[in-house]
mmCIF file of C-alpha atoms in Angstrom:
data_model
loop_
_atom_site.group_PDB
_atom_site.id
_atom_site.type_symbol
_atom_site.label_atom_id
_atom_site.label_comp_id
_atom_site.label_asym_id
_atom_site.label_seq_id
_atom_site.Cartn_x
_atom_site.Cartn_y
_atom_site.Cartn_z
ATOM 1 C CA UNK V 1 -2.980 -5.450 19.547
ATOM 2 C CA UNK V 2 -2.195 -7.266 16.271
ATOM 3 C CA UNK V 3 -0.465 -10.549 15.717
ATOM 4 C CA UNK V 4 1.418 -10.562 12.423
ATOM 5 C CA UNK V 5 3.214 -12.977 10.448
ATOM 6 C CA UNK V 6 5.437 -12.320 7.612
ATOM 7 C CA UNK V 7 6.168 -14.979 5.103
ATOM 8 C CA UNK V 8 8.451 -13.903 2.152
ATOM 9 C CA UNK V 9 12.038 -13.875 1.415
ATOM 10 C CA UNK V 10 14.347 -12.188 3.729
ATOM 11 C CA UNK V 11 15.261 -9.229 1.625
ATOM 12 C CA UNK V 12 11.358 -8.173 1.226
ATOM 13 C CA UNK V 13 10.612 -9.432 5.003
ATOM 14 C CA UNK V 14 13.249 -6.746 5.970
ATOM 15 C CA UNK V 15 11.738 -3.969 3.926
ATOM 16 C CA UNK V 16 8.044 -4.709 5.711
ATOM 17 C CA UNK V 17 9.379 -4.496 9.137
ATOM 18 C CA UNK V 18 10.565 -1.097 8.378
ATOM 19 C CA UNK V 19 7.512 -0.005 7.274
ATOM 20 C CA UNK V 20 5.820 -1.690 10.164
ATOM 21 C CA UNK V 21 7.928 0.041 12.331
ATOM 22 C CA UNK V 22 6.700 3.638 10.759
ATOM 23 C CA UNK V 23 3.153 2.444 10.730
ATOM 24 C CA UNK V 24 0.448 3.644 12.690
ATOM 25 C CA UNK V 25 -0.600 -0.272 13.552
ATOM 26 C CA UNK V 26 -0.485 -1.439 17.334
ATOM 27 C CA UNK V 27 1.628 -4.169 16.867
ATOM 28 C CA UNK V 28 2.025 -7.064 19.934
ATOM 29 C CA UNK V 29 4.154 -9.281 17.856
ATOM 30 C CA UNK V 30 5.555 -10.361 14.505
ATOM 31 C CA UNK V 31 6.685 -13.389 13.468
ATOM 32 C CA UNK V 32 8.317 -14.445 10.030
ATOM 33 C CA UNK V 33 6.947 -17.786 8.839
ATOM 34 C CA UNK V 34 9.536 -19.189 6.544
ATOM 35 C CA UNK V 35 8.010 -20.320 3.355
ATOM 36 C CA UNK V 36 11.506 -19.474 2.137
ATOM 37 C CA UNK V 37 14.134 -20.566 4.338
ATOM 38 C CA UNK V 38 16.300 -18.074 5.618
ATOM 39 C CA UNK V 39 20.096 -18.991 6.389
ATOM 40 C CA UNK V 40 21.631 -18.904 9.318
ATOM 41 C CA UNK V 41 23.046 -15.240 9.464
ATOM 42 C CA UNK V 42 19.905 -13.928 8.384
ATOM 43 C CA UNK V 43 17.418 -12.596 11.289
ATOM 44 C CA UNK V 44 14.866 -10.080 11.647
ATOM 45 C CA UNK V 45 14.185 -7.178 14.230
ATOM 46 C CA UNK V 46 11.297 -5.207 14.892
ATOM 47 C CA UNK V 47 11.835 -2.211 17.318
ATOM 48 C CA UNK V 48 15.244 -3.501 18.584
ATOM 49 C CA UNK V 49 13.599 -6.930 19.375
ATOM 50 C CA UNK V 50 14.538 -10.264 17.614
ATOM 51 C CA UNK V 51 11.686 -11.660 15.448
ATOM 52 C CA UNK V 52 10.645 -15.332 15.945
ATOM 53 C CA UNK V 53 11.313 -17.572 12.935
ATOM 54 C CA UNK V 54 9.096 -20.623 12.483
ATOM 55 C CA UNK V 55 9.076 -23.280 9.724
ATOM 56 C CA UNK V 56 6.144 -23.184 7.514
ATOM 57 C CA UNK V 57 5.166 -27.011 8.376
ATOM 58 C CA UNK V 58 5.148 -25.992 12.058
ATOM 59 C CA UNK V 59 3.065 -22.884 11.932
ATOM 60 C CA UNK V 60 -0.385 -22.512 13.401
ATOM 61 C CA UNK V 61 -1.870 -20.000 11.237
ATOM 62 C CA UNK V 62 -4.874 -19.202 13.198
ATOM 63 C CA UNK V 63 -2.902 -17.546 15.734
ATOM 64 C CA UNK V 64 -2.305 -14.399 13.766
ATOM 65 C CA UNK V 65 -4.191 -11.672 12.838
ATOM 66 C CA UNK V 66 -2.725 -10.397 9.599
ATOM 67 C CA UNK V 67 -0.464 -12.407 7.125
ATOM 68 C CA UNK V 68 1.859 -10.582 4.725
ATOM 69 C CA UNK V 69 2.121 -13.242 2.098
ATOM 70 C CA UNK V 70 4.843 -12.810 -0.873
ATOM 71 C CA UNK V 71 5.207 -16.495 -2.334
ATOM 72 C CA UNK V 72 4.808 -17.623 -5.791
ATOM 73 C CA UNK V 73 2.214 -20.188 -7.348
ATOM 74 C CA UNK V 74 4.191 -23.052 -5.607
ATOM 75 C CA UNK V 75 3.342 -21.671 -2.085
ATOM 76 C CA UNK V 76 -0.489 -21.263 -2.854
ATOM 77 C CA UNK V 77 -1.528 -23.903 -0.425
ATOM 78 C CA UNK V 78 0.051 -21.936 2.380
ATOM 79 C CA UNK V 79 -1.727 -18.868 1.537
ATOM 80 C CA UNK V 80 -5.243 -21.017 1.119
ATOM 81 C CA UNK V 81 -4.782 -22.478 4.629
ATOM 82 C CA UNK V 82 -3.648 -18.974 6.167
ATOM 83 C CA UNK V 83 -7.241 -17.890 4.799
ATOM 84 C CA UNK V 84 -8.936 -20.687 5.800
ATOM 85 C CA UNK V 85 -7.792 -20.486 9.263
ATOM 86 C CA UNK V 86 -9.623 -17.061 9.618
ATOM 87 C CA UNK V 87 -6.832 -14.421 9.649
ATOM 88 C CA UNK V 88 -6.666 -11.837 6.912
ATOM 89 C CA UNK V 89 -4.094 -12.221 4.223
ATOM 90 C CA UNK V 90 -2.708 -9.512 2.344
ATOM 91 C CA UNK V 91 -1.376 -11.087 -0.869
ATOM 92 C CA UNK V 92 1.726 -9.044 -1.847
ATOM 93 C CA UNK V 93 2.752 -10.499 -5.128
ATOM 94 C CA UNK V 94 -0.792 -10.333 -6.523
ATOM 95 C CA UNK V 95 -0.987 -14.436 -6.361
ATOM 96 C CA UNK V 96 -4.531 -14.226 -6.170
ATOM 97 C CA UNK V 97 -5.157 -11.260 -8.228
ATOM 98 C CA UNK V 98 -7.070 -13.282 -11.219
ATOM 99 C CA UNK V 99 -9.659 -14.771 -8.786
ATOM 100 C CA UNK V 100 -13.035 -12.903 -9.410
ATOM 101 C CA UNK V 101 -13.932 -12.219 -5.824
ATOM 102 C CA UNK V 102 -10.467 -11.478 -4.463
ATOM 103 C CA UNK V 103 -10.380 -7.772 -3.949
ATOM 104 C CA UNK V 104 -6.921 -6.153 -5.904
ATOM 105 C CA UNK V 105 -6.698 -2.998 -4.091
ATOM 106 C CA UNK V 106 -4.085 0.079 -4.518
ATOM 107 C CA UNK V 107 -4.516 1.914 -1.083
ATOM 108 C CA UNK V 108 -6.397 5.324 -1.382
ATOM 109 C CA UNK V 109 -7.743 4.825 -5.180
ATOM 110 C CA UNK V 110 -10.093 1.893 -4.923
ATOM 111 C CA UNK V 111 -10.727 1.285 -1.200
ATOM 112 C CA UNK V 112 -14.402 0.967 -1.769
ATOM 113 C CA UNK V 113 -13.575 -2.768 -3.209
ATOM 114 C CA UNK V 114 -12.520 -4.017 0.192
ATOM 115 C CA UNK V 115 -15.865 -4.945 1.000
ATOM 116 C CA UNK V 116 -15.293 -7.893 -0.987
ATOM 117 C CA UNK V 117 -12.688 -8.999 1.319
ATOM 118 C CA UNK V 118 -15.119 -10.988 3.510
ATOM 119 C CA UNK V 119 -15.633 -13.678 0.882
ATOM 120 C CA UNK V 120 -12.412 -15.361 1.154
ATOM 121 C CA UNK V 121 -10.403 -13.557 3.889
ATOM 122 C CA UNK V 122 -7.791 -12.348 1.075
ATOM 123 C CA UNK V 123 -6.994 -9.270 -0.140
ATOM 124 C CA UNK V 124 -4.383 -8.672 -3.148
ATOM 125 C CA UNK V 125 -2.012 -5.960 -4.351
ATOM 126 C CA UNK V 126 -1.588 -5.907 -7.793
ATOM 127 C CA UNK V 127 1.502 -6.645 -9.687
ATOM 128 C CA UNK V 128 4.380 -4.084 -8.977
ATOM 129 C CA UNK V 129 4.130 -3.190 -12.554
ATOM 130 C CA UNK V 130 0.260 -2.300 -12.291
ATOM 131 C CA UNK V 131 0.492 -0.405 -9.055
ATOM 132 C CA UNK V 132 3.376 1.716 -10.406
ATOM 133 C CA UNK V 133 1.578 2.316 -13.610
ATOM 134 C CA UNK V 134 -2.114 3.012 -11.699
ATOM 135 C CA UNK V 135 -0.634 5.621 -9.452
ATOM 136 C CA UNK V 136 0.836 7.755 -12.066
ATOM 137 C CA UNK V 137 -2.414 7.699 -14.466
ATOM 138 C CA UNK V 138 -4.964 7.665 -11.977
ATOM 139 C CA UNK V 139 -6.122 11.163 -12.069
ATOM 140 C CA UNK V 140 -5.695 11.382 -15.792
ATOM 141 C CA UNK V 141 -7.881 8.334 -16.336
ATOM 142 C CA UNK V 142 -10.382 10.198 -13.856
ATOM 143 C CA UNK V 143 -10.745 13.351 -15.793
ATOM 144 C CA UNK V 144 -10.302 12.142 -19.209
ATOM 145 C CA UNK V 145 -11.293 9.369 -21.779
ATOM 146 C CA UNK V 146 -8.221 7.618 -22.591
ATOM 147 C CA UNK V 147 -8.024 5.468 -25.573
ATOM 148 C CA UNK V 148 -4.623 3.678 -25.604
ATOM 149 C CA UNK V 149 -2.298 2.843 -23.066
ATOM 150 C CA UNK V 150 1.115 1.697 -23.490
ATOM 151 C CA UNK V 151 3.684 0.588 -20.737
ATOM 152 C CA UNK V 152 6.798 -0.527 -21.115
ATOM 153 C CA UNK V 153 8.498 -1.930 -18.133
ATOM 154 C CA UNK V 154 12.067 -2.367 -17.457
ATOM 155 C CA UNK V 155 12.398 -5.075 -14.746
ATOM 156 C CA UNK V 156 15.216 -5.481 -12.458
ATOM 157 C CA UNK V 157 16.958 -8.645 -11.100
ATOM 158 C CA UNK V 158 15.053 -8.201 -7.733
ATOM 159 C CA UNK V 159 11.900 -8.232 -9.519
ATOM 160 C CA UNK V 160 12.323 -12.113 -10.368
ATOM 161 C CA UNK V 161 13.735 -12.830 -6.768
ATOM 162 C CA UNK V 162 16.840 -12.248 -4.481
ATOM 163 C CA UNK V 163 18.454 -15.401 -6.165
ATOM 164 C CA UNK V 164 18.652 -13.347 -9.413
ATOM 165 C CA UNK V 165 20.435 -10.305 -7.781
ATOM 166 C CA UNK V 166 23.059 -12.439 -6.569
ATOM 167 C CA UNK V 167 23.238 -14.196 -9.890
ATOM 168 C CA UNK V 168 23.452 -10.843 -11.664
ATOM 169 C CA UNK V 169 26.465 -9.475 -9.122
ATOM 170 C CA UNK V 170 28.028 -12.788 -9.864
ATOM 171 C CA UNK V 171 27.876 -12.774 -13.611
ATOM 172 C CA UNK V 172 29.023 -9.168 -13.628
ATOM 173 C CA UNK V 173 32.157 -9.939 -11.741
ATOM 174 C CA UNK V 174 32.871 -12.949 -13.855
ATOM 175 C CA UNK V 175 32.487 -11.259 -17.311
ATOM 176 C CA UNK V 176 34.597 -7.976 -16.045
ATOM 177 C CA UNK V 177 37.119 -10.489 -15.164
ATOM 178 C CA UNK V 178 37.224 -12.268 -18.410
ATOM 179 C CA UNK V 179 35.341 -15.416 -17.274
ATOM 180 C CA UNK V 180 32.904 -16.828 -19.622
ATOM 181 C CA UNK V 181 29.551 -18.011 -18.746
ATOM 182 C CA UNK V 182 28.282 -21.649 -19.206
ATOM 183 C CA UNK V 183 26.261 -22.014 -22.591
ATOM 184 C CA UNK V 184 23.367 -23.072 -20.844
ATOM 185 C CA UNK V 185 23.251 -20.311 -18.129
ATOM 186 C CA UNK V 186 20.571 -17.516 -18.604
ATOM 187 C CA UNK V 187 22.564 -14.576 -19.124
ATOM 188 C CA UNK V 188 21.716 -11.519 -16.783
ATOM 189 C CA UNK V 189 24.528 -9.227 -16.648
ATOM 190 C CA UNK V 190 25.328 -6.764 -19.703
ATOM 191 C CA UNK V 191 22.133 -8.005 -21.748
ATOM 192 C CA UNK V 192 18.386 -7.938 -22.099
ATOM 193 C CA UNK V 193 15.462 -10.015 -22.696
ATOM 194 C CA UNK V 194 11.974 -10.024 -23.180
ATOM 195 C CA UNK V 195 9.885 -11.381 -20.044
ATOM 196 C CA UNK V 196 6.925 -13.960 -20.762
ATOM 197 C CA UNK V 197 3.690 -11.990 -20.588
ATOM 198 C CA UNK V 198 1.363 -12.295 -17.568
ATOM 199 C CA UNK V 199 -2.013 -11.070 -17.174
ATOM 200 C CA UNK V 200 -1.368 -7.675 -16.016
ATOM 201 C CA UNK V 201 -4.383 -6.090 -18.363
ATOM 202 C CA UNK V 202 -6.744 -7.906 -16.366
ATOM 203 C CA UNK V 203 -5.310 -6.647 -12.975
ATOM 204 C CA UNK V 204 -5.381 -2.923 -14.345
ATOM 205 C CA UNK V 205 -9.050 -3.118 -15.410
ATOM 206 C CA UNK V 206 -10.052 -4.246 -11.968
ATOM 207 C CA UNK V 207 -8.703 -1.098 -10.936
ATOM 208 C CA UNK V 208 -9.858 1.111 -13.939
ATOM 209 C CA UNK V 209 -12.503 -0.852 -15.580
ATOM 210 C CA UNK V 210 -13.164 1.893 -18.391
ATOM 211 C CA UNK V 211 -10.034 1.078 -20.025
ATOM 212 C CA UNK V 212 -10.087 -1.226 -22.930
ATOM 213 C CA UNK V 213 -6.861 -0.898 -25.014
ATOM 214 C CA UNK V 214 -4.067 -1.830 -22.883
ATOM 215 C CA UNK V 215 -0.491 -2.875 -23.996
ATOM 216 C CA UNK V 216 2.352 -3.970 -21.175
ATOM 217 C CA UNK V 217 5.909 -4.485 -22.772
ATOM 218 C CA UNK V 218 8.126 -6.263 -20.267
ATOM 219 C CA UNK V 219 11.934 -6.387 -20.603
ATOM 220 C CA UNK V 220 14.547 -7.806 -18.362
ATOM 221 C CA UNK V 221 17.618 -5.401 -17.986
ATOM 222 C CA UNK V 222 20.698 -5.575 -16.118
ATOM 223 C CA UNK V 223 19.643 -3.410 -13.209
ATOM 224 C CA UNK V 224 19.836 -4.883 -9.567
ATOM 225 C CA UNK V 225 16.682 -2.705 -7.989
ATOM 226 C CA UNK V 226 13.935 -0.855 -9.357
ATOM 227 C CA UNK V 227 11.264 -0.938 -11.830
ATOM 228 C CA UNK V 228 11.439 1.806 -14.815
ATOM 229 C CA UNK V 229 8.603 2.531 -16.801
ATOM 230 C CA UNK V 230 7.822 4.450 -20.035
ATOM 231 C CA UNK V 231 4.058 5.274 -20.264
ATOM 232 C CA UNK V 232 2.218 6.507 -23.306
ATOM 233 C CA UNK V 233 -1.321 7.672 -23.083
ATOM 234 C CA UNK V 234 -3.632 8.932 -25.701
ATOM 235 C CA UNK V 235 -7.005 10.640 -25.500
ATOM 236 C CA UNK V 236 -9.705 11.885 -27.879
ATOM 237 C CA UNK V 237 -8.803 15.507 -26.260
ATOM 238 C CA UNK V 238 -5.791 17.225 -25.498
ATOM 239 C CA UNK V 239 -3.676 16.379 -22.332
ATOM 240 C CA UNK V 240 -2.321 19.499 -20.143
ATOM 241 C CA UNK V 241 0.876 18.321 -18.642
ATOM 242 C CA UNK V 242 0.720 21.290 -16.515
ATOM 243 C CA UNK V 243 -2.718 19.990 -14.854
ATOM 244 C CA UNK V 244 -1.133 16.397 -14.657
ATOM 245 C CA UNK V 245 2.187 17.699 -13.159
ATOM 246 C CA UNK V 246 -0.088 19.789 -10.365
ATOM 247 C CA UNK V 247 -2.046 16.413 -9.573
ATOM 248 C CA UNK V 248 1.168 14.561 -9.266
ATOM 249 C CA UNK V 249 2.712 17.074 -6.904
ATOM 250 C CA UNK V 250 -0.573 16.883 -4.732
ATOM 251 C CA UNK V 251 -0.218 13.044 -4.348
ATOM 252 C CA UNK V 252 1.757 12.055 -1.148
ATOM 253 C CA UNK V 253 2.832 8.710 -2.784
ATOM 254 C CA UNK V 254 4.709 10.579 -5.965
ATOM 255 C CA UNK V 255 7.643 12.538 -6.244
ATOM 256 C CA UNK V 256 7.597 14.884 -9.609
ATOM 257 C CA UNK V 257 11.223 16.019 -10.841
ATOM 258 C CA UNK V 258 10.934 19.057 -13.124
ATOM 259 C CA UNK V 259 14.775 18.962 -14.465
ATOM 260 C CA UNK V 260 16.276 15.755 -13.422
ATOM 261 C CA UNK V 261 15.458 12.263 -14.997
ATOM 262 C CA UNK V 262 15.340 9.596 -12.090
ATOM 263 C CA UNK V 263 16.698 6.339 -13.060
ATOM 264 C CA UNK V 264 16.753 3.225 -10.803
ATOM 265 C CA UNK V 265 20.394 4.241 -9.593
ATOM 266 C CA UNK V 266 19.657 7.525 -8.744
ATOM 267 C CA UNK V 267 16.182 6.671 -7.102
ATOM 268 C CA UNK V 268 18.278 3.932 -5.084
ATOM 269 C CA UNK V 269 20.694 6.971 -3.996
ATOM 270 C CA UNK V 270 17.594 9.326 -3.286
ATOM 271 C CA UNK V 271 15.364 6.094 -1.433
ATOM 272 C CA UNK V 272 18.696 5.795 0.869
ATOM 273 C CA UNK V 273 18.313 9.212 2.379
ATOM 274 C CA UNK V 274 14.715 9.281 2.896
ATOM 275 C CA UNK V 275 12.826 7.086 5.272
ATOM 276 C CA UNK V 276 9.336 6.987 3.420
ATOM 277 C CA UNK V 277 9.509 5.544 -0.019
ATOM 278 C CA UNK V 278 7.956 7.365 -2.977
ATOM 279 C CA UNK V 279 7.349 6.731 -6.817
ATOM 280 C CA UNK V 280 9.455 9.050 -8.768
ATOM 281 C CA UNK V 281 7.913 10.511 -12.131
ATOM 282 C CA UNK V 282 9.817 12.885 -14.492
ATOM 283 C CA UNK V 283 10.394 13.492 -18.370
ATOM 284 C CA UNK V 284 6.928 14.346 -19.420
ATOM 285 C CA UNK V 285 6.411 14.852 -22.979
ATOM 286 C CA UNK V 286 3.602 16.032 -25.115
ATOM 287 C CA UNK V 287 2.755 13.765 -28.045
ATOM 288 C CA UNK V 288 -0.329 13.965 -30.505
ATOM 289 C CA UNK V 289 -3.411 13.774 -28.405
ATOM 290 C CA UNK V 290 -1.499 12.390 -25.454
ATOM 291 C CA UNK V 291 1.549 12.566 -22.998
ATOM 292 C CA UNK V 292 4.754 10.319 -22.437
ATOM 293 C CA UNK V 293 6.291 10.178 -19.126
ATOM 294 C CA UNK V 294 8.861 8.290 -17.197
ATOM 295 C CA UNK V 295 8.495 6.632 -13.775
ATOM 296 C CA UNK V 296 10.840 4.916 -11.321
ATOM 297 C CA UNK V 297 10.098 3.177 -8.015
ATOM 298 C CA UNK V 298 11.926 0.568 -5.806
ATOM 299 C CA UNK V 299 9.540 -2.349 -6.362
ATOM 300 C CA UNK V 300 10.546 -3.962 -2.979
ATOM 301 C CA UNK V 301 10.389 -0.844 -0.715
ATOM 302 C CA UNK V 302 7.596 1.000 -2.582
ATOM 303 C CA UNK V 303 4.980 -1.152 -4.492
ATOM 304 C CA UNK V 304 5.375 -4.025 -2.220
ATOM 305 C CA UNK V 305 6.336 -3.281 1.347
ATOM 306 C CA UNK V 306 5.150 0.151 1.511
ATOM 307 C CA UNK V 307 1.920 -0.227 -0.033
ATOM 308 C CA UNK V 308 1.375 -3.574 1.815
ATOM 309 C CA UNK V 309 1.500 -1.827 5.051
ATOM 310 C CA UNK V 310 -0.686 1.046 4.004
ATOM 311 C CA UNK V 311 -3.111 -1.633 2.864
ATOM 312 C CA UNK V 312 -2.959 -2.994 6.383
ATOM 313 C CA UNK V 313 -3.716 0.346 7.956
ATOM 314 C CA UNK V 314 -6.346 0.623 5.231
ATOM 315 C CA UNK V 315 -8.260 -2.629 6.322
#
């Protein structure tokens, strides 16, 4: 029986618990360690029982079997303390993914690298952009030599944090009511802008070492939840779209749509009617010596919460 700690923003913590309730893990207790303090009205429940909430300064990390950790670089000392205390830390946001002896795992894709977990008691999911891309190209990489991979990621407000979701909603309401924004306020509503580059290439190469020419484009868009990616692969050989589609249809994590183009909004509508989130793929097209296609996933429900729980099951 497992004693699990969740250290994440409230919104993501809720989604982790939703997936833990559906998992095969035998859980005795879940505790919320508030690296980001919850508000008074925010409470978590696991199997109809209230989840204990602890301030991070008062926590004894050694009491837990697993820690689901979703903090930024400013919270890294807590992650280190948890790992040093002997519990297994699942680094949900890939905070430690750049460290050489921390395995970066996508469940059922590179499970063999889990042996490295014993080095630090830390295992990382890659950045959600990397997870989403890797799942869609895994079988293509396995069967063909790819000489160019380009990923254009359209990032929602939730990719940054839950505060950005609230800010986007507020700005949208103000602008629709004719209220201008402050000059020094970063505009999210009705606008797009490039995001600062992070080392996504290295994370993807930890999973697919054979990839060389990788380009990530990152653009912030006025969407609340859900990453959209336009992915282009080029090979020295022809890529048969029918074979690629057949592989997608055999993957339990993927839902392929022949006729309908799935967007972050339609994805959200689909996810609300399904217990298990998936990666949705559509709009595949052949190009010269390659293919191009469109993917969408709720990065919090699927790329982070669902995959983190699957990783815990795997461990």
